[in-house]
């Protein structure tokens, strides 16, 4: 006779299917009531190019009738470089956003879902060789550049790296500023590229809705010539300059239009050119 085990709480928990593609959260840091970053374990088989994104998420609430749960996934740029043992993500918090209203409460030890299929256009392979690379970000659009700024190839390929970041408020610049500051002490980059490699970086943060040393949208600051004067560089040109854009849709379109006027052409993985664009994904 087969022994029947009564269903109690313990067996019910054991019967719960494990999360597909589960990774464990290792670290979380909150910056403002709208922004946070977290790190998680990296699947041993996951290979990606700095600047790419993956789909990540959590299980959704159980269906009221069937009790079934579906994964709730969104595209997130990987903010850590390709050589890092862990993965880092930089996220917005939207109070009524389907995913980020839950994701903002994760704690170390919690599981998230990560589909290990990296894709994206903000990669070095999509650009032709050049002298200077520009990274243009608004808000959480900084994330892929947090990866590329920690990627040795960025400094091997270019003499100068300019990163502009436009945010509404000063607190929204903290993640980027801390990251750039940390590069000065980055052992790998100082060893591989050479001590003082970080002097190649010009950081240009601006705010639009709170007082800071440089106010205004980067697009307006470029149109007036102020940004080029501050940075002590000529406007972008197709011979020497390469650019990557990651921000909200209006920002991406405005910059694209400006670049076309400068004579720059959009590139892709299959056809490298002068600049590439990706939308910062919002919940
Ligand atoms: P602004 O405050 O003038 O709208 P958001 O949080 O809405 O995504 O915006 C992030 C930052 O991007 C804000 O500082 C915002 O400025 C700026 N921004 C929005 N649209 C554009 C655009 N078309 N060109 C440049 N900056 C923009």
JSON list of C-alpha atoms in Angstrom, two decimals, residues 10 83 87 157 181-182 201 222 226 236 264 275:
[
{"chain": "A", "resi": 10, "resn": "UNK", "atom": "CA", "xyz": [5.44, 22.23, 4.18]},
{"chain": "A", "resi": 83, "resn": "UNK", "atom": "CA", "xyz": [33.68, 40.98, -17.34]},
{"chain": "A", "resi": 87, "resn": "UNK", "atom": "CA", "xyz": [24.98, 41.70, -12.95]},
{"chain": "A", "resi": 157, "resn": "UNK", "atom": "CA", "xyz": [39.24, 52.39, -28.93]},
{"chain": "A", "resi": 181, "resn": "UNK", "atom": "CA", "xyz": [34.24, 58.71, -9.33]},
{"chain": "A", "resi": 182, "resn": "UNK", "atom": "CA", "xyz": [34.73, 54.99, -8.62]},
{"chain": "A", "resi": 201, "resn": "UNK", "atom": "CA", "xyz": [36.61, 61.01, -19.42]},
{"chain": "A", "resi": 222, "resn": "UNK", "atom": "CA", "xyz": [24.52, 71.95, -27.73]},
{"chain": "A", "resi": 226, "resn": "UNK", "atom": "CA", "xyz": [27.46, 76.34, -24.63]},
{"chain": "A", "resi": 236, "resn": "UNK", "atom": "CA", "xyz": [30.49, 66.46, -33.49]},
{"chain": "A", "resi": 264, "resn": "UNK", "atom": "CA", "xyz": [26.64, 61.57, -38.79]},
{"chain": "A", "resi": 275, "resn": "UNK", "atom": "CA", "xyz": [26.07, 56.77, -33.92]}
]
